[in-house]
mmCIF file of C-alpha atoms and ligand atoms in Angstrom:
data_model
loop_
_atom_site.group_PDB
_atom_site.id
_atom_site.type_symbol
_atom_site.label_atom_id
_atom_site.label_comp_id
_atom_site.label_asym_id
_atom_site.label_seq_id
_atom_site.Cartn_x
_atom_site.Cartn_y
_atom_site.Cartn_z
ATOM 1 C CA MET A 16 99.574 139.125 119.893
ATOM 2 C CA THR A 17 99.966 135.484 120.936
ATOM 3 C CA LYS A 18 102.355 133.126 119.200
ATOM 4 C CA SER A 19 100.449 130.224 117.576
ATOM 5 C CA SER A 20 101.273 126.829 119.064
ATOM 6 C CA PRO A 21 103.104 124.250 116.950
ATOM 7 C CA VAL A 22 100.757 122.237 114.723
ATOM 8 C CA PRO A 23 100.162 118.598 115.735
ATOM 9 C CA ILE A 24 101.840 116.052 113.447
ATOM 10 C CA THR A 25 101.243 112.366 112.790
ATOM 11 C CA VAL A 26 104.225 110.432 111.456
ATOM 12 C CA LEU A 27 103.509 107.155 109.639
ATOM 13 C CA GLY A 28 106.575 104.914 109.487
ATOM 14 C CA LEU A 29 109.215 104.598 112.186
ATOM 15 C CA GLY A 30 112.177 103.269 110.276
ATOM 16 C CA ALA A 31 115.545 104.941 110.812
ATOM 17 C CA MET A 32 114.425 108.083 108.976
ATOM 18 C CA GLY A 33 110.900 108.224 110.401
ATOM 19 C CA ARG A 34 112.305 108.092 113.940
ATOM 20 C CA ALA A 35 114.752 110.941 113.163
ATOM 21 C CA LEU A 36 111.884 113.065 111.784
ATOM 22 C CA VAL A 37 109.793 112.464 114.901
ATOM 23 C CA ALA A 38 112.698 113.415 117.172
ATOM 24 C CA ALA A 39 113.094 116.706 115.253
ATOM 25 C CA PHE A 40 109.363 117.498 115.450
ATOM 26 C CA LEU A 41 109.373 116.800 119.192
ATOM 27 C CA ARG A 42 112.417 119.051 119.678
ATOM 28 C CA GLY A 43 110.469 121.747 117.830
ATOM 29 C CA GLY A 44 107.593 121.423 120.311
ATOM 30 C CA HIS A 45 105.072 119.737 117.967
ATOM 31 C CA PRO A 46 102.603 117.350 119.600
ATOM 32 C CA THR A 47 103.492 114.218 117.605
ATOM 33 C CA THR A 48 101.572 110.976 117.135
ATOM 34 C CA VAL A 49 103.477 108.011 115.752
ATOM 35 C CA TRP A 50 102.502 104.759 114.074
ATOM 36 C CA ASN A 51 104.504 101.888 112.637
ATOM 37 C CA ARG A 52 103.338 98.667 110.962
ATOM 38 C CA THR A 53 105.480 96.544 113.266
ATOM 39 C CA PRO A 54 104.829 97.510 116.874
ATOM 40 C CA GLY A 55 107.615 98.235 119.348
ATOM 41 C CA ARG A 56 109.692 100.735 117.387
ATOM 42 C CA ASP A 57 108.377 103.783 119.212
ATOM 43 C CA ALA A 58 109.576 103.245 122.809
ATOM 44 C CA GLU A 59 112.271 105.949 122.772
ATOM 45 C CA LEU A 60 109.978 108.394 120.987
ATOM 46 C CA VAL A 61 107.169 107.832 123.460
ATOM 47 C CA ALA A 62 109.662 108.401 126.293
ATOM 48 C CA ALA A 63 110.552 111.692 124.558
ATOM 49 C CA GLY A 64 106.904 112.779 124.462
ATOM 50 C CA ALA A 65 105.326 111.215 121.332
ATOM 51 C CA ALA A 66 101.854 109.656 121.467
ATOM 52 C CA SER A 67 101.746 106.084 120.204
ATOM 53 C CA ALA A 68 98.876 104.996 117.939
ATOM 54 C CA ALA A 69 98.099 101.288 117.811
ATOM 55 C CA THR A 70 96.566 101.457 114.329
ATOM 56 C CA VAL A 71 96.924 103.686 111.308
ATOM 57 C CA ASP A 72 93.242 104.703 111.710
ATOM 58 C CA GLU A 73 93.970 105.908 115.243
ATOM 59 C CA ALA A 74 97.100 107.720 114.019
ATOM 60 C CA VAL A 75 95.303 109.731 111.339
ATOM 61 C CA ARG A 76 92.402 110.564 113.648
ATOM 62 C CA ALA A 77 94.839 112.838 115.533
ATOM 63 C CA ASP A 78 94.635 116.435 114.271
ATOM 64 C CA GLY A 79 97.167 118.200 112.086
ATOM 65 C CA LEU A 80 99.663 117.264 109.428
ATOM 66 C CA ILE A 81 100.220 113.699 108.301
ATOM 67 C CA VAL A 82 103.824 112.899 107.376
ATOM 68 C CA ALA A 83 104.567 109.589 105.673
ATOM 69 C CA CYS A 84 108.087 108.163 105.693
ATOM 70 C CA LEU A 85 107.779 104.588 104.509
ATOM 71 C CA LEU A 86 109.851 102.227 102.428
ATOM 72 C CA ASP A 87 108.589 102.938 98.915
ATOM 73 C CA HIS A 88 105.629 104.018 96.799
ATOM 74 C CA GLU A 89 103.772 100.715 97.275
ATOM 75 C CA SER A 90 104.027 100.914 101.051
ATOM 76 C CA VAL A 91 102.689 104.495 100.989
ATOM 77 C CA HIS A 92 99.623 103.313 99.062
ATOM 78 C CA ASP A 93 99.225 100.280 101.351
ATOM 79 C CA VAL A 94 99.036 102.624 104.336
ATOM 80 C CA LEU A 95 97.114 105.620 102.928
ATOM 81 C CA ASP A 96 94.601 103.536 100.928
ATOM 82 C CA SER A 97 93.589 101.810 104.141
ATOM 83 C CA VAL A 98 92.450 105.113 105.699
ATOM 84 C CA VAL A 99 91.469 107.093 102.610
ATOM 85 C CA ASP A 100 87.973 107.839 103.941
ATOM 86 C CA ASP A 101 89.491 109.712 106.900
ATOM 87 C CA LEU A 102 91.860 111.798 104.784
ATOM 88 C CA ALA A 103 89.520 114.162 102.907
ATOM 89 C CA GLY A 104 90.382 117.739 103.881
ATOM 90 C CA ARG A 105 93.655 116.653 105.491
ATOM 91 C CA THR A 106 97.235 117.483 104.516
ATOM 92 C CA VAL A 107 99.702 114.712 103.643
ATOM 93 C CA ILE A 108 103.421 115.350 103.289
ATOM 94 C CA ASN A 109 105.153 112.317 101.810
ATOM 95 C CA LEU A 110 108.889 112.092 102.543
ATOM 96 C CA THR A 111 109.248 108.562 101.182
ATOM 97 C CA SER A 112 111.725 108.268 98.281
ATOM 98 C CA THR A 113 109.716 107.537 95.154
ATOM 99 C CA ALA A 114 110.151 108.010 91.414
ATOM 100 C CA PRO A 115 108.776 111.245 89.863
ATOM 101 C CA SER A 116 105.962 109.318 88.161
ATOM 102 C CA ASP A 117 105.008 107.784 91.523
ATOM 103 C CA ALA A 118 104.908 111.228 93.152
ATOM 104 C CA ARG A 119 102.684 112.533 90.351
ATOM 105 C CA GLU A 120 100.410 109.498 90.661
ATOM 106 C CA LEU A 121 100.097 110.039 94.416
ATOM 107 C CA ALA A 122 99.387 113.763 93.937
ATOM 108 C CA ALA A 123 96.585 112.921 91.473
ATOM 109 C CA TRP A 124 95.255 110.262 93.869
ATOM 110 C CA ALA A 125 95.327 112.807 96.719
ATOM 111 C CA GLU A 126 93.517 115.424 94.646
ATOM 112 C CA SER A 127 90.818 112.930 93.676
ATOM 113 C CA HIS A 128 90.199 112.282 97.397
ATOM 114 C CA GLY A 129 90.256 115.936 98.513
ATOM 115 C CA ILE A 130 93.655 115.615 100.205
ATOM 116 C CA GLU A 131 96.250 118.414 100.080
ATOM 117 C CA TYR A 132 99.561 116.910 99.031
ATOM 118 C CA LEU A 133 103.203 117.917 99.246
ATOM 119 C CA ASP A 134 105.950 115.572 98.097
ATOM 120 C CA GLY A 135 109.427 115.691 99.576
ATOM 121 C CA GLY A 136 112.894 114.289 99.024
ATOM 122 C CA ILE A 137 115.292 114.063 101.937
ATOM 123 C CA MET A 138 118.914 114.894 101.161
ATOM 124 C CA ALA A 139 120.241 113.678 104.490
ATOM 125 C CA ILE A 140 120.854 110.533 106.470
ATOM 126 C CA PRO A 141 118.959 110.146 109.754
ATOM 127 C CA ALA A 142 121.841 111.488 111.885
ATOM 128 C CA MET A 143 121.853 114.709 109.843
ATOM 129 C CA ILE A 144 118.160 115.550 110.346
ATOM 130 C CA GLY A 145 117.799 118.932 112.039
ATOM 131 C CA ARG A 146 121.443 119.768 111.442
ATOM 132 C CA PRO A 147 122.640 122.601 109.153
ATOM 133 C CA GLU A 148 123.930 120.210 106.456
ATOM 134 C CA SER A 149 120.505 118.561 106.011
ATOM 135 C CA PHE A 150 118.339 119.777 103.135
ATOM 136 C CA LEU A 151 114.994 118.689 101.813
ATOM 137 C CA LEU A 152 113.363 119.227 98.420
ATOM 138 C CA TYR A 153 109.631 119.786 98.081
ATOM 139 C CA SER A 154 107.098 120.004 95.271
ATOM 140 C CA GLY A 155 103.327 119.880 94.978
ATOM 141 C CA SER A 156 101.021 122.166 96.959
ATOM 142 C CA LYS A 157 102.642 125.607 97.400
ATOM 143 C CA LYS A 158 100.019 126.414 100.024
ATOM 144 C CA VAL A 159 101.068 123.420 102.126
ATOM 145 C CA PHE A 160 104.732 124.328 101.695
ATOM 146 C CA ASP A 161 104.247 127.982 102.638
ATOM 147 C CA GLU A 162 101.968 127.308 105.585
ATOM 148 C CA ASN A 163 104.346 124.740 107.058
ATOM 149 C CA ALA A 164 107.709 126.225 106.117
ATOM 150 C CA ALA A 165 108.806 126.754 109.735
ATOM 151 C CA THR A 166 107.903 123.164 110.638
ATOM 152 C CA LEU A 167 109.717 121.778 107.589
ATOM 153 C CA GLU A 168 112.806 123.820 108.457
ATOM 154 C CA LEU A 169 113.079 121.782 111.674
ATOM 155 C CA LEU A 170 114.245 118.869 109.502
ATOM 156 C CA GLY A 171 116.753 120.795 107.404
ATOM 157 C CA SER A 172 116.696 123.682 104.947
ATOM 158 C CA ALA A 173 113.596 123.480 102.774
ATOM 159 C CA GLU A 174 113.390 124.397 99.088
ATOM 160 C CA TYR A 175 110.266 124.373 96.932
ATOM 161 C CA PHE A 176 110.543 123.147 93.318
ATOM 162 C CA GLY A 177 107.087 123.964 91.997
ATOM 163 C CA ALA A 178 103.555 122.642 91.698
ATOM 164 C CA ASP A 179 104.542 119.530 89.703
ATOM 165 C CA ALA A 180 104.727 116.979 92.530
ATOM 166 C CA GLY A 181 107.352 114.971 90.612
ATOM 167 C CA MET A 182 110.015 117.682 90.665
ATOM 168 C CA ALA A 183 111.334 117.027 94.180
ATOM 169 C CA SER A 184 111.803 113.335 93.319
ATOM 170 C CA LEU A 185 113.444 114.208 90.035
ATOM 171 C CA TYR A 186 116.054 116.355 91.812
ATOM 172 C CA ASP A 187 116.385 113.783 94.589
ATOM 173 C CA PHE A 188 117.174 110.922 92.196
ATOM 174 C CA ALA A 189 119.429 113.099 90.015
ATOM 175 C CA LEU A 190 121.475 114.013 93.107
ATOM 176 C CA LEU A 191 121.532 110.395 94.267
ATOM 177 C CA ALA A 192 122.791 109.314 90.828
ATOM 178 C CA GLY A 193 125.772 111.629 91.341
ATOM 179 C CA MET A 194 126.324 110.336 94.862
ATOM 180 C CA TYR A 195 126.158 106.650 93.974
ATOM 181 C CA THR A 196 128.522 106.961 91.021
ATOM 182 C CA MET A 197 130.966 108.902 93.219
ATOM 183 C CA PHE A 198 130.902 106.173 95.899
ATOM 184 C CA ALA A 199 131.187 103.490 93.207
ATOM 185 C CA GLY A 200 134.230 105.310 91.807
ATOM 186 C CA PHE A 201 135.742 105.441 95.269
ATOM 187 C CA SER A 202 135.161 101.686 95.690
ATOM 188 C CA HIS A 203 136.852 101.024 92.352
ATOM 189 C CA GLY A 204 139.879 103.088 93.348
ATOM 190 C CA ALA A 205 140.028 101.434 96.778
ATOM 191 C CA ALA A 206 139.948 98.009 95.066
ATOM 192 C CA MET A 207 142.849 99.051 92.818
ATOM 193 C CA VAL A 208 145.143 100.194 95.643
ATOM 194 C CA ARG A 209 144.110 97.229 97.816
ATOM 195 C CA THR A 210 145.945 94.967 95.327
ATOM 196 C CA GLU A 211 149.132 96.536 96.716
ATOM 197 C CA GLY A 212 148.006 96.312 100.339
ATOM 198 C CA VAL A 213 146.848 99.922 100.748
ATOM 199 C CA SER A 214 143.919 100.286 103.145
ATOM 200 C CA ALA A 215 140.677 101.977 102.155
ATOM 201 C CA THR A 216 141.243 104.392 105.045
ATOM 202 C CA GLU A 217 144.597 105.488 103.672
ATOM 203 C CA PHE A 218 143.142 105.762 100.163
ATOM 204 C CA ALA A 219 140.191 107.829 101.468
ATOM 205 C CA ARG A 220 142.575 110.551 102.648
ATOM 206 C CA HIS A 221 143.756 111.104 99.071
ATOM 207 C CA ALA A 222 140.328 110.543 97.511
ATOM 208 C CA VAL A 223 138.784 113.279 99.659
ATOM 209 C CA GLN A 224 141.556 115.737 98.733
ATOM 210 C CA TRP A 225 141.229 114.985 95.013
ATOM 211 C CA LEU A 226 137.454 114.771 94.757
ATOM 212 C CA SER A 227 136.996 117.946 96.852
ATOM 213 C CA ALA A 228 139.166 119.829 94.352
ATOM 214 C CA MET A 229 137.218 118.346 91.413
ATOM 215 C CA VAL A 230 133.820 119.233 92.913
ATOM 216 C CA ARG A 231 134.758 122.891 92.535
ATOM 217 C CA VAL A 232 134.869 122.404 88.730
ATOM 218 C CA ILE A 233 131.199 121.306 88.551
ATOM 219 C CA PRO A 234 129.796 124.865 88.081
ATOM 220 C CA LEU A 235 132.204 125.425 85.155
ATOM 221 C CA SER A 236 131.093 122.165 83.605
ATOM 222 C CA ALA A 237 127.454 123.250 84.040
ATOM 223 C CA GLU A 238 128.144 126.595 82.340
ATOM 224 C CA ALA A 239 129.785 124.812 79.394
ATOM 225 C CA ILE A 240 126.837 122.392 79.089
ATOM 226 C CA GLU A 241 124.323 125.263 79.085
ATOM 227 C CA ALA A 242 126.359 127.248 76.546
ATOM 228 C CA GLY A 243 126.783 124.166 74.343
ATOM 229 C CA ASP A 244 130.492 124.936 74.543
ATOM 230 C CA ARG A 245 132.536 121.756 74.262
ATOM 231 C CA ALA A 246 135.783 123.415 73.285
ATOM 232 C CA GLY A 247 137.461 123.999 76.678
ATOM 233 C CA GLY A 248 139.144 121.582 79.062
ATOM 234 C CA GLN A 249 140.626 118.192 78.376
ATOM 235 C CA SER A 250 139.480 116.587 75.157
ATOM 236 C CA LEU A 251 137.470 113.380 75.043
ATOM 237 C CA ASP A 252 140.399 111.840 73.101
ATOM 238 C CA PHE A 253 142.537 112.542 76.177
ATOM 239 C CA THR A 254 139.837 111.084 78.472
ATOM 240 C CA LYS A 255 139.597 107.996 76.265
ATOM 241 C CA ALA A 256 143.342 107.432 76.537
ATOM 242 C CA ALA A 257 143.154 107.849 80.335
ATOM 243 C CA LEU A 258 140.199 105.444 80.646
ATOM 244 C CA ASP A 259 141.886 102.896 78.361
ATOM 245 C CA ALA A 260 144.894 103.001 80.706
ATOM 246 C CA ILE A 261 142.743 102.791 83.863
ATOM 247 C CA VAL A 262 140.842 99.814 82.444
ATOM 248 C CA ARG A 263 144.096 98.071 81.464
ATOM 249 C CA ALA A 264 145.637 98.709 84.893
ATOM 250 C CA SER A 265 142.476 97.467 86.617
ATOM 251 C CA ARG A 266 142.273 94.346 84.451
ATOM 252 C CA GLU A 267 145.958 93.548 85.040
ATOM 253 C CA ALA A 268 145.387 93.927 88.789
ATOM 254 C CA GLY A 269 142.322 91.655 88.643
ATOM 255 C CA VAL A 270 139.922 94.440 89.627
ATOM 256 C CA GLY A 271 136.381 94.183 88.233
ATOM 257 C CA LEU A 272 135.341 96.567 85.458
ATOM 258 C CA ASP A 273 131.704 96.839 86.527
ATOM 259 C CA VAL A 274 132.107 100.495 87.518
ATOM 260 C CA VAL A 275 134.539 101.978 84.993
ATOM 261 C CA GLY A 276 133.598 99.682 82.090
ATOM 262 C CA PRO A 277 130.278 101.420 81.243
ATOM 263 C CA LEU A 278 131.927 104.858 81.402
ATOM 264 C CA LYS A 279 134.670 103.690 79.038
ATOM 265 C CA ALA A 280 131.997 102.316 76.664
ATOM 266 C CA LEU A 281 130.207 105.688 76.670
ATOM 267 C CA VAL A 282 133.384 107.676 76.008
ATOM 268 C CA ASP A 283 134.450 105.220 73.292
ATOM 269 C CA ARG A 284 131.054 105.672 71.618
ATOM 270 C CA GLN A 285 131.255 109.470 71.733
ATOM 271 C CA VAL A 286 134.777 109.414 70.288
ATOM 272 C CA ALA A 287 133.675 106.975 67.561
ATOM 273 C CA ASP A 288 130.803 109.370 66.756
ATOM 274 C CA GLY A 289 133.290 112.163 66.075
ATOM 275 C CA HIS A 290 133.348 114.007 69.439
ATOM 276 C CA GLY A 291 136.984 113.237 70.289
ATOM 277 C CA ALA A 292 138.111 116.871 70.105
ATOM 278 C CA GLU A 293 135.321 118.005 72.445
ATOM 279 C CA SER A 294 135.507 118.355 76.216
ATOM 280 C CA PHE A 295 134.306 115.822 78.805
ATOM 281 C CA ASP A 296 130.935 117.598 78.715
ATOM 282 C CA ALA A 297 130.258 115.617 75.521
ATOM 283 C CA VAL A 298 129.314 112.872 78.011
ATOM 284 C CA PHE A 299 126.179 114.905 78.820
ATOM 285 C CA ALA A 300 125.240 114.841 75.145
ATOM 286 C CA GLY A 301 125.830 111.084 75.182
ATOM 287 C CA VAL A 302 123.307 110.369 77.937
ATOM 288 C CA ARG A 303 120.666 113.091 77.757
ATOM 289 C CA ALA A 304 117.109 112.169 76.804
ATOM 290 C CA PRO A 305 116.059 112.823 73.198
ATOM 291 C CA GLY A 306 114.310 116.191 72.951
ATOM 292 C CA SER A 307 115.898 117.610 76.129
ATOM 293 C CA GLU A 308 118.578 119.651 74.355
HETATM 294 N N1 LIG B 419 117.812 106.171 105.773
HETATM 295 C C1 LIG B 419 118.399 106.972 104.890
HETATM 296 O O1 LIG B 419 119.576 107.298 104.998
HETATM 297 C C2 LIG B 419 117.652 107.522 103.671
HETATM 298 C C3 LIG B 419 118.012 108.962 103.408
HETATM 299 C C4 LIG B 419 117.229 109.588 102.278
HETATM 300 C C5 LIG B 419 115.736 109.255 102.353
HETATM 301 N N2 LIG B 419 115.528 107.834 102.579
HETATM 302 C C6 LIG B 419 114.165 107.363 102.349
HETATM 303 O O2 LIG B 419 113.317 107.501 103.497
HETATM 304 C C7 LIG B 419 112.355 106.457 103.485
HETATM 305 C C8 LIG B 419 112.402 105.711 104.809
HETATM 306 O O3 LIG B 419 113.715 105.290 105.046
HETATM 307 P P1 LIG B 419 114.124 104.551 106.376
HETATM 308 O O4 LIG B 419 115.588 104.728 106.543
HETATM 309 O O5 LIG B 419 113.287 104.983 107.496
HETATM 310 O O6 LIG B 419 113.810 103.040 105.968
HETATM 311 P P2 LIG B 419 113.623 101.774 106.901
HETATM 312 O O7 LIG B 419 114.421 101.909 108.156
HETATM 313 O O8 LIG B 419 113.868 100.583 106.041
HETATM 314 O O9 LIG B 419 112.075 101.809 107.328
HETATM 315 C C9 LIG B 419 111.042 101.541 106.391
HETATM 316 C C10 LIG B 419 109.712 101.842 107.046
HETATM 317 O O10 LIG B 419 108.666 101.525 106.120
HETATM 318 C C11 LIG B 419 107.746 100.620 106.772
HETATM 319 N N3 LIG B 419 107.092 99.798 105.782
HETATM 320 C C12 LIG B 419 107.657 99.096 104.776
HETATM 321 N N4 LIG B 419 106.720 98.483 104.037
HETATM 322 C C13 LIG B 419 105.531 98.793 104.585
HETATM 323 C C14 LIG B 419 104.189 98.465 104.275
HETATM 324 N N5 LIG B 419 103.883 97.694 103.205
HETATM 325 N N6 LIG B 419 103.212 98.955 105.062
HETATM 326 C C15 LIG B 419 103.506 99.732 106.136
HETATM 327 N N7 LIG B 419 104.767 100.085 106.494
HETATM 328 C C16 LIG B 419 105.758 99.623 105.723
HETATM 329 C C17 LIG B 419 108.609 99.860 107.749
HETATM 330 O O11 LIG B 419 107.761 99.277 108.724
HETATM 331 P P3 LIG B 419 108.197 97.955 109.524
HETATM 332 O O12 LIG B 419 108.996 97.078 108.558
HETATM 333 O O13 LIG B 419 109.009 98.409 110.701
HETATM 334 O O14 LIG B 419 106.914 97.328 109.908
HETATM 335 C C18 LIG B 419 109.485 100.982 108.292
HETATM 336 O O15 LIG B 419 108.796 101.752 109.232
HETATM 337 C C19 LIG B 419 112.692 105.532 102.300
HETATM 338 O O16 LIG B 419 111.875 105.865 101.201
HETATM 339 C C20 LIG B 419 114.129 105.890 102.002
HETATM 340 O O17 LIG B 419 114.490 105.678 100.642
HETATM 341 C C21 LIG B 419 116.154 107.340 103.808
#
């Protein structure tokens, strides 16, 4: 039995992430064609074995998978709409970050043009691509996911979230929401200690120790949310007192309240609504969408 050769791939978009994807495909032995709107971003990739396409039409004329990694939903349409007549019967994997509704719109657009479509969310920065810590979320065509699982694993571990093309984006943005609020919280803390001359580097040492310990509590919080159990842990009254003190200390130090202010407002509202004796997980009840109990 002969081993099948790696499928050819065309990558549209050679920003920081697109270039990292191409490098991983080349390392995996895939013949890879690259295209970018602004010429000149492919020199290193061509030196590493990629074929350069001068136009998007030329890029999609190459056989195999088409992977898009562009700026946003609009740029994906700009590029794919321009070659839609060449895409019938082809497979498009879109690794551009887009909202769930955008992913669903693109999946419907693809179906209406006879294109097989898989949407993806990249949980990695370019330097992580192909490394064990990189993971990618996929949804849309199960057939495309299954047939290309080994290729997708070249980028990072690959998990499929179902036929609804919007699911990968939903997870992606939910995870990013957690990441951004964590970094914003770190910035707030760094601004507080800076008022006494402490460097962000020194503060980071303590922040990593503390936040790493707290991350381990997340599964317990999830269990409590699912069980509707808001009895355990510190009460929201306690949290309110802590946030009142943090806000006062920040204000006295001249630190902006843009990060902690909205959280204090949410906790204040939950306490005012009678949830003061409940655990911090009452915050989930305070933000969840109506009907998603
Ligand atoms: N970089 C990262 O850390 C994150 C990690 C998680 C996933 N994101 C998403 O990946 C998409 C691409 O990100 P990127 O880092 O490659 O972004 P840029 O370096 O800014 O490159 C953008 C490319 O998109 C091209 N482009 C923009 N608009 C258009 C358009 N209307 N038509 C055609 N191409 C377009 C741009 O081309 P050019 O400016 O060089 O001509 C770049 O190739 C993104 O969704 C992240 O959220 C990355």
